[in-house]
mmCIF file of C-alpha atoms in Angstrom:
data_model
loop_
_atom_site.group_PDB
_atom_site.id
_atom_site.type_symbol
_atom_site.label_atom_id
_atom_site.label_comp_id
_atom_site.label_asym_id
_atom_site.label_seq_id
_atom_site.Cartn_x
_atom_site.Cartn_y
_atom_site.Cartn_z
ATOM 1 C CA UNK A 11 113.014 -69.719 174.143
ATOM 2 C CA UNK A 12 113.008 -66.141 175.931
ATOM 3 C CA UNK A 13 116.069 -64.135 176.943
ATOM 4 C CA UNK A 14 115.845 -61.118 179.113
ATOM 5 C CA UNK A 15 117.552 -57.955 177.559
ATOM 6 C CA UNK A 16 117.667 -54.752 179.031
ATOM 7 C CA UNK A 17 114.416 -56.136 181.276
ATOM 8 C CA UNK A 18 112.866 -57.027 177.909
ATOM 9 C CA UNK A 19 111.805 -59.972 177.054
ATOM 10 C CA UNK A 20 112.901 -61.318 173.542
ATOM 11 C CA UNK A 21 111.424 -64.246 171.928
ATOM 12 C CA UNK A 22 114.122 -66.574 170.411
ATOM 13 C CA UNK A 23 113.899 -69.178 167.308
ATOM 14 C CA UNK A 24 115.452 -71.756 169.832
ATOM 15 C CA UNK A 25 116.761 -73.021 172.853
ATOM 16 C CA UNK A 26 119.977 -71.185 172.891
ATOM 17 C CA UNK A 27 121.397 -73.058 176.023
ATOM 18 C CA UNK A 28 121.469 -75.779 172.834
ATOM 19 C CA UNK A 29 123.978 -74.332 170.715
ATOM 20 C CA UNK A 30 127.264 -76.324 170.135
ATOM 21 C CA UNK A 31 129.754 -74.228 171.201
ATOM 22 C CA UNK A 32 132.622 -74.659 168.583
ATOM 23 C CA UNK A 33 129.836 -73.992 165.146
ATOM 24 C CA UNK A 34 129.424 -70.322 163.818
ATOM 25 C CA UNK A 35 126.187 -68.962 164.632
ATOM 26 C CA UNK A 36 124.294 -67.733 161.850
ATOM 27 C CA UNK A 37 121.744 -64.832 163.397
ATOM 28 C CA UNK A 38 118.537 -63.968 161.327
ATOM 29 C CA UNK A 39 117.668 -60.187 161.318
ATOM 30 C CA UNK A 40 114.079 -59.366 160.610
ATOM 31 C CA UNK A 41 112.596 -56.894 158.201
ATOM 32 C CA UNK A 42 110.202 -53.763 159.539
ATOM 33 C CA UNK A 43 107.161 -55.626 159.907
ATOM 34 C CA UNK A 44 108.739 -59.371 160.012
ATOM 35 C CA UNK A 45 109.207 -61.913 163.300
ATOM 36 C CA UNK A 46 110.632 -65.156 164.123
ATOM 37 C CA UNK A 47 108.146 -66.927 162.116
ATOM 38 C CA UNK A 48 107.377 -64.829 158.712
ATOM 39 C CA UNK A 49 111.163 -66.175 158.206
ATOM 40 C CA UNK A 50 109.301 -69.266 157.420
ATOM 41 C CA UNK A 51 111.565 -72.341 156.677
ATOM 42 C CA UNK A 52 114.409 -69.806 155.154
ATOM 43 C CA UNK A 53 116.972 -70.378 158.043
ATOM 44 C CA UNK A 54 116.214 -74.021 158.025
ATOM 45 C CA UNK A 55 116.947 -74.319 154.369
ATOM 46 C CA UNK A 56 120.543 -72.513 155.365
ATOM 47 C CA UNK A 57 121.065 -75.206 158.470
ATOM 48 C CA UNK A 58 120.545 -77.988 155.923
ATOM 49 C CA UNK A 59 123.755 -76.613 153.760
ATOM 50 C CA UNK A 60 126.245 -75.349 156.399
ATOM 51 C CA UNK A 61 127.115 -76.742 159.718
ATOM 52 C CA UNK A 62 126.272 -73.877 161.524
ATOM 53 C CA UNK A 63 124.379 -72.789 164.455
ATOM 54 C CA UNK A 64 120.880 -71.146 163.340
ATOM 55 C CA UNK A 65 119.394 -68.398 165.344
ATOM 56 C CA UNK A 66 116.491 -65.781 164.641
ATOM 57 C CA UNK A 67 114.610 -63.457 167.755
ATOM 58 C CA UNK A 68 112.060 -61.126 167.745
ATOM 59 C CA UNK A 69 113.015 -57.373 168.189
ATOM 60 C CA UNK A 70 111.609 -55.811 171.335
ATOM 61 C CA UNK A 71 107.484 -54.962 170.212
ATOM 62 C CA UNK A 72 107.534 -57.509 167.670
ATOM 63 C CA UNK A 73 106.098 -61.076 167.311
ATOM 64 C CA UNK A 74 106.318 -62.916 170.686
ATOM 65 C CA UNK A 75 108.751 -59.796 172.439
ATOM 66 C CA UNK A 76 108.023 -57.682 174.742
ATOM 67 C CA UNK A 77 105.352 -54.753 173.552
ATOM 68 C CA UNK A 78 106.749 -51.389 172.737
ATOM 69 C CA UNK A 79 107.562 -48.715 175.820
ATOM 70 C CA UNK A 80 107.507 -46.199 173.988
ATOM 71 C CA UNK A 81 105.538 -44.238 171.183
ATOM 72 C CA UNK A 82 107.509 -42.705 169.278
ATOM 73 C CA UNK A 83 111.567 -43.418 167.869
ATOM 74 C CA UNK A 84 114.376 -42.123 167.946
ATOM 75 C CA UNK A 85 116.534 -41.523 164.405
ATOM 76 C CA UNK A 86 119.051 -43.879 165.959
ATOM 77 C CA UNK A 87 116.551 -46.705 166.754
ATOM 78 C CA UNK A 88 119.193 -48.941 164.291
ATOM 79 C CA UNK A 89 121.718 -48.359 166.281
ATOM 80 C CA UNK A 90 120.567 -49.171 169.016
ATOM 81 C CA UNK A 91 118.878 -52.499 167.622
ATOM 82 C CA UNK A 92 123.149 -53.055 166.982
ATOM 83 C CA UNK A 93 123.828 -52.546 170.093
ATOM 84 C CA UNK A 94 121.147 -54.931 171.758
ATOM 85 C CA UNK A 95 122.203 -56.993 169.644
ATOM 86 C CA UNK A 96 126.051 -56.881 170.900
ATOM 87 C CA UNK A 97 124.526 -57.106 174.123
ATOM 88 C CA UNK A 98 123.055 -60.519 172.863
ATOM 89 C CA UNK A 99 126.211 -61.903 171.169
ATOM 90 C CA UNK A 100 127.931 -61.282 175.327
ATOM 91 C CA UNK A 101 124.797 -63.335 176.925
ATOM 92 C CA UNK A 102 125.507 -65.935 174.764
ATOM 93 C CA UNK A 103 128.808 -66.021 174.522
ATOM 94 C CA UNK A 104 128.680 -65.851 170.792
ATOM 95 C CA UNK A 105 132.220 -64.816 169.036
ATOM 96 C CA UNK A 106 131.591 -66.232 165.671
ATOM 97 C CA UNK A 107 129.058 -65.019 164.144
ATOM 98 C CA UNK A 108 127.845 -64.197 160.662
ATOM 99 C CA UNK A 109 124.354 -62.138 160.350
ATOM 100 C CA UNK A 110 121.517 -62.726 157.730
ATOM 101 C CA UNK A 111 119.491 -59.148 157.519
ATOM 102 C CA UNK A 112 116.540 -58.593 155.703
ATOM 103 C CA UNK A 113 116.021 -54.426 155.259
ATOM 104 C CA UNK A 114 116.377 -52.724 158.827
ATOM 105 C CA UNK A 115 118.043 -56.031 160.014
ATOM 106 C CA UNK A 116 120.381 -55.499 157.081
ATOM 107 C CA UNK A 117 120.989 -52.199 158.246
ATOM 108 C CA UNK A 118 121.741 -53.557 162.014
ATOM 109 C CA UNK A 119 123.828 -55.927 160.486
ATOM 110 C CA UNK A 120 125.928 -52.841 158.849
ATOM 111 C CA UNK A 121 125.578 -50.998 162.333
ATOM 112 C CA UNK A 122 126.536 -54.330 163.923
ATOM 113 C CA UNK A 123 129.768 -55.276 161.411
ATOM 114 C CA UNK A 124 130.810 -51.666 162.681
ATOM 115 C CA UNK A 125 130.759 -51.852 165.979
ATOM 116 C CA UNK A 126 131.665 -55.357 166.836
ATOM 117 C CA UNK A 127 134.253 -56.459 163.967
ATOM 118 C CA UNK A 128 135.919 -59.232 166.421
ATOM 119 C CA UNK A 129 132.964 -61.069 166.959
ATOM 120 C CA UNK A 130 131.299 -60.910 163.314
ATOM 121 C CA UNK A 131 132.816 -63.004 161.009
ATOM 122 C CA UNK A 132 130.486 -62.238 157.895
ATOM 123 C CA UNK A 133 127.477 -60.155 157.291
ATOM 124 C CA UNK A 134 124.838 -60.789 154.620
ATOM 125 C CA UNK A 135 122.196 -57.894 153.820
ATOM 126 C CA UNK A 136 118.954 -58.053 151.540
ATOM 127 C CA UNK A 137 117.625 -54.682 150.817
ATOM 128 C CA UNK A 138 119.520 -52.960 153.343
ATOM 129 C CA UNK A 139 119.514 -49.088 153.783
ATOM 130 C CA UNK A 140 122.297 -46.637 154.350
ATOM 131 C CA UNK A 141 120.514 -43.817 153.495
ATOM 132 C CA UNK A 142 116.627 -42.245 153.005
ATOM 133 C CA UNK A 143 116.176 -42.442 148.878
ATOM 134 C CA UNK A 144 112.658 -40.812 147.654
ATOM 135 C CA UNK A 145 111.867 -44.360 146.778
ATOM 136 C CA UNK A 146 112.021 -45.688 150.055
ATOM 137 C CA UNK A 147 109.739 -43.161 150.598
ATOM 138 C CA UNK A 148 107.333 -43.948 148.332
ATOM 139 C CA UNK A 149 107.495 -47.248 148.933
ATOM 140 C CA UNK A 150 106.245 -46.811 152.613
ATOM 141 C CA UNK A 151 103.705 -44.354 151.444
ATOM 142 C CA UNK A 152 101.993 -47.187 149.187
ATOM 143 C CA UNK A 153 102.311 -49.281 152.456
ATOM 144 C CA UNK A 154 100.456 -47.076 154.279
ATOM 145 C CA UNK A 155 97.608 -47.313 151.808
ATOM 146 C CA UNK A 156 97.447 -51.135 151.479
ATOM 147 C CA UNK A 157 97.440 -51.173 155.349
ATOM 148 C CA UNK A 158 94.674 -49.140 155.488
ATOM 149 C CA UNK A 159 92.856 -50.074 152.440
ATOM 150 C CA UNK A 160 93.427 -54.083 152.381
ATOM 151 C CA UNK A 161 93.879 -57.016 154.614
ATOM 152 C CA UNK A 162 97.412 -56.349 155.170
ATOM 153 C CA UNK A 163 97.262 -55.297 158.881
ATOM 154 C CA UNK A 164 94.773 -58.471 159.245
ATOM 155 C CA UNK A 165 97.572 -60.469 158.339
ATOM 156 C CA UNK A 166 100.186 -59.084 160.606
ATOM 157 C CA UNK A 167 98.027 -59.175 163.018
ATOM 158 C CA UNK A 168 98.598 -63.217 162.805
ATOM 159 C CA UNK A 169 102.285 -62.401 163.906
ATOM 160 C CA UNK A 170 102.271 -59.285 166.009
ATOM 161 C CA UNK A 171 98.610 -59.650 167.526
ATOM 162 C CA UNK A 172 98.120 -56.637 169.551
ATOM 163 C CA UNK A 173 100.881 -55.116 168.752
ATOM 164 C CA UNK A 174 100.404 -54.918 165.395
ATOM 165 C CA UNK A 175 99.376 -51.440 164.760
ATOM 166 C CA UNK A 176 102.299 -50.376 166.701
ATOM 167 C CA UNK A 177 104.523 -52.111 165.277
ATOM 168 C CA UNK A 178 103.379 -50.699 161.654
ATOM 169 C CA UNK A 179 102.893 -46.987 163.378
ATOM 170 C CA UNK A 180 106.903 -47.434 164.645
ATOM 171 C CA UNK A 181 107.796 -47.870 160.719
ATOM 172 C CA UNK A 182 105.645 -45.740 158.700
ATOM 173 C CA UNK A 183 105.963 -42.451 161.212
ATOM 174 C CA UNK A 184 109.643 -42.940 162.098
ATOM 175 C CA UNK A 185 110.535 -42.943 158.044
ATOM 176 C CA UNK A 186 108.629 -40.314 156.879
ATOM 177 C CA UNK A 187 108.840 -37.961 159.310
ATOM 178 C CA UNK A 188 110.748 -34.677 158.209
ATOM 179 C CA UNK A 189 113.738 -35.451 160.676
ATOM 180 C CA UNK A 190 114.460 -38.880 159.772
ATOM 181 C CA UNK A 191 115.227 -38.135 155.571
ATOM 182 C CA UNK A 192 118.530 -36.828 156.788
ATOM 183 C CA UNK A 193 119.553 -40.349 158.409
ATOM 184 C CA UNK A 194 122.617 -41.533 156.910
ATOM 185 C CA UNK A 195 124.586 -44.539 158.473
ATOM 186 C CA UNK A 196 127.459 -44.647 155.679
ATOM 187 C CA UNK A 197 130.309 -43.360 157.920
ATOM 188 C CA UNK A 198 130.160 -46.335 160.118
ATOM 189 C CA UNK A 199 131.034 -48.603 156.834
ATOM 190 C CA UNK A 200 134.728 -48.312 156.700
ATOM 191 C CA UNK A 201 134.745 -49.604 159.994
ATOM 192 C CA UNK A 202 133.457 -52.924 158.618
ATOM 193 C CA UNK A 203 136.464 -55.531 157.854
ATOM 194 C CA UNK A 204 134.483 -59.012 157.728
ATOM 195 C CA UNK A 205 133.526 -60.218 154.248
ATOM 196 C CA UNK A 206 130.261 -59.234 153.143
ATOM 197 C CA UNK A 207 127.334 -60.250 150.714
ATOM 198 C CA UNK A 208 125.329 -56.999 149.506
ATOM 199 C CA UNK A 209 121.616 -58.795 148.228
ATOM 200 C CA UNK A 210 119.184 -56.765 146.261
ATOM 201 C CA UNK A 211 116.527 -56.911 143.697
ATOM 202 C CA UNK A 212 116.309 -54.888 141.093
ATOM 203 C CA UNK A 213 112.774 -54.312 141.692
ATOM 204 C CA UNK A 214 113.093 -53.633 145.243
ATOM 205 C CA UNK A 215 110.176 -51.165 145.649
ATOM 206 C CA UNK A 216 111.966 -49.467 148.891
ATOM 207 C CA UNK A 217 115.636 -48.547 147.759
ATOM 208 C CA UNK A 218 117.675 -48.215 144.551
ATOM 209 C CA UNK A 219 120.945 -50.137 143.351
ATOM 210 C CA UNK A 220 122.876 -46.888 145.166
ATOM 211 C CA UNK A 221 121.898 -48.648 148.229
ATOM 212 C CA UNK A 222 124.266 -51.431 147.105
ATOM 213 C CA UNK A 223 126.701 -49.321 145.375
ATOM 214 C CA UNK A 224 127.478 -47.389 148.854
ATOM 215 C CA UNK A 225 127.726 -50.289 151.174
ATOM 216 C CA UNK A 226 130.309 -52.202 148.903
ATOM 217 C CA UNK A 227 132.727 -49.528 147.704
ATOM 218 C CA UNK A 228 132.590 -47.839 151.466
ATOM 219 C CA UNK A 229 133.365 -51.170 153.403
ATOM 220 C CA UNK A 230 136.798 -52.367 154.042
ATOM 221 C CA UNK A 231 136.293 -55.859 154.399
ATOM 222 C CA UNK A 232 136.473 -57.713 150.750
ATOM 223 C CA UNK A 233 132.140 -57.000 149.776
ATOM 224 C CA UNK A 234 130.453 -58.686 146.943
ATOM 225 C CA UNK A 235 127.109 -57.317 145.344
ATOM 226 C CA UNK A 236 124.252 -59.630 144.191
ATOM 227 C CA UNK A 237 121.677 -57.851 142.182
ATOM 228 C CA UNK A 238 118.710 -59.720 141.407
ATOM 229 C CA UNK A 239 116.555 -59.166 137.847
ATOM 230 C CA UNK A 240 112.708 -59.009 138.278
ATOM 231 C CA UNK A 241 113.093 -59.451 142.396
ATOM 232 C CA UNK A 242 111.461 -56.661 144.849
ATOM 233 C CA UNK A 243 112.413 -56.237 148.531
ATOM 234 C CA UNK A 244 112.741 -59.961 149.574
ATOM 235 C CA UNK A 245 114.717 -62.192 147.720
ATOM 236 C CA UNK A 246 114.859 -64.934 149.954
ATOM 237 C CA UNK A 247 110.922 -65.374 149.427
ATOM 238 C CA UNK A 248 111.182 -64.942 145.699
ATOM 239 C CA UNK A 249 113.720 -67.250 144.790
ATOM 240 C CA UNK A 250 115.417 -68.583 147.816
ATOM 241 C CA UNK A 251 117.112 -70.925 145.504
ATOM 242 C CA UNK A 252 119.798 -68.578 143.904
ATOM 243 C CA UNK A 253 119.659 -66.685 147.122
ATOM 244 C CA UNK A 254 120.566 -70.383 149.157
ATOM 245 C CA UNK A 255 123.223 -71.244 145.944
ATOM 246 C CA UNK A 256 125.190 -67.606 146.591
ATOM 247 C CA UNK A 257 124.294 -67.953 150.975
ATOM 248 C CA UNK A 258 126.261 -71.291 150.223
ATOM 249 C CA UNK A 259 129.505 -70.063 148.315
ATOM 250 C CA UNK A 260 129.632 -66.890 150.327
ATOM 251 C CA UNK A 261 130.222 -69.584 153.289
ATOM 252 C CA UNK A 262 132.908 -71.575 151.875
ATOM 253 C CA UNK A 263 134.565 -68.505 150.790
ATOM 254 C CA UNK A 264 135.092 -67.469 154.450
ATOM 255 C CA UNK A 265 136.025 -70.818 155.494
ATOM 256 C CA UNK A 266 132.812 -72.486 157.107
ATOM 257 C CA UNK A 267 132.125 -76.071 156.258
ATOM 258 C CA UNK A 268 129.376 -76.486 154.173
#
């Protein structure tokens, strides 16, 4: 299912002309290099234990979207993944929503929460950034090297096809360039009042635990932290079952059905 967004095309999870109306919609947000599909069977396994609406899309110049316009971004290119995103939540005529975001779809989850607090009932974040942290940095770095040095970009490729190495160039050059270490998206937090869930592992090889610390003493809406021992950047591949078990009572705590 495509939608047409600011004259891009977006690939959708589903048909969205499907959902039932009166069911919170729970939106995936993909990671940096992620798509539609390298969610795998994560959002199904969050349909089977809720009775919600499940929706994931493809950013603009990822997966099955529209290619990039453009070669280089902007510092606010989260912001204004928020704000497309607001712009999908009015095409659809979504007003219950809770977003699942996975590292910069964390952080446009945060961005989102901000700037749309009637529409988002609940936000949960893995590995979400509020700020640049020398790790982060590093982090990329090493990514950088395995793309060029392994079969890494041969296996996005099998997601992003063609657009693959621009879709790695739009991460790796935004983050480290020298005017993007000063990007800091912590004064939009106060202006989040849904109920959050702040995921991260301890290992996560892109932030530290001050990641965590920041989004859930800054927020306003009532935010839980779940810190993960011996988990990296993706928790929901590396033991989706704790990560389902706390999805779950996060849910009933904010009054959906489960």
């Amino acid at each position: 299912m495509n939608l047409i967004i600011d004259k891009y095309t977006l690939h959708f999870s589903r048909d969205t002309n499907s959902l039932p109306p009166d069911n919170t919609t729970i939106i995936f947000l993909h990671d940096s290099l992620g798509c539609v599909e390298l969610w795998r069977d994560f959002p199904k396994s969050i349909e089977s234990i809720c009775n919600c609406n499940v929706l994931s899309y493809d950013r603009h110049g990822y997966g099955k979207s529209s290619p990039f316009t453009v070669i280089q971004r902007n510092n606010d290119y989260l912001l204004k993944e928020a704000m497309i995103l607001g712009k999908i939540l009015d095409q659809l005529s979504l007003s219950r929503v809770v977003l699942f975001g996975h590292s910069d779809g964390g952080s446009i989850a945060l961005l989102a929460a901000a700037l749309f607090p009637e529409k988002i009932t609940g936000i949960i974040t893995e590995g979400a950034h509020v700020f640049v942290e020398k790790k982060t940095i590093k982090g990329i770095k090493e990514a950088v090297r395995l793309f060029k040095n392994t079969n890494l970009k041969e296996r996005l490729f099998k997601y992003h096809g063609e657009k693959t190495d621009a879709v790695f160039k739009m991460w790796t050059e935004t983050w480290l360039s020298p005017s993007y270490q000063s990007w800091n998206i912590e004064k939009y937090l106060p202006k989040i009042k849904c109920p959050s869930l702040i995921i991260q592992g301890e290992n996560d090889e892109y932030g530290t635990l001050e990641q965590v610390y920041s989004i859930v003493e800054k927020t306003t809406g009532e935010s839980n932290s779940l810190i993960l021992k011996n988990i990296g950047h993706t928790p929901h591949k590396e033991n989706p079952q704790i990560v389902i078990e706390k999805v779950n009572q996060f849910l009933r705590k904010i009054g959906i059905s489960c």
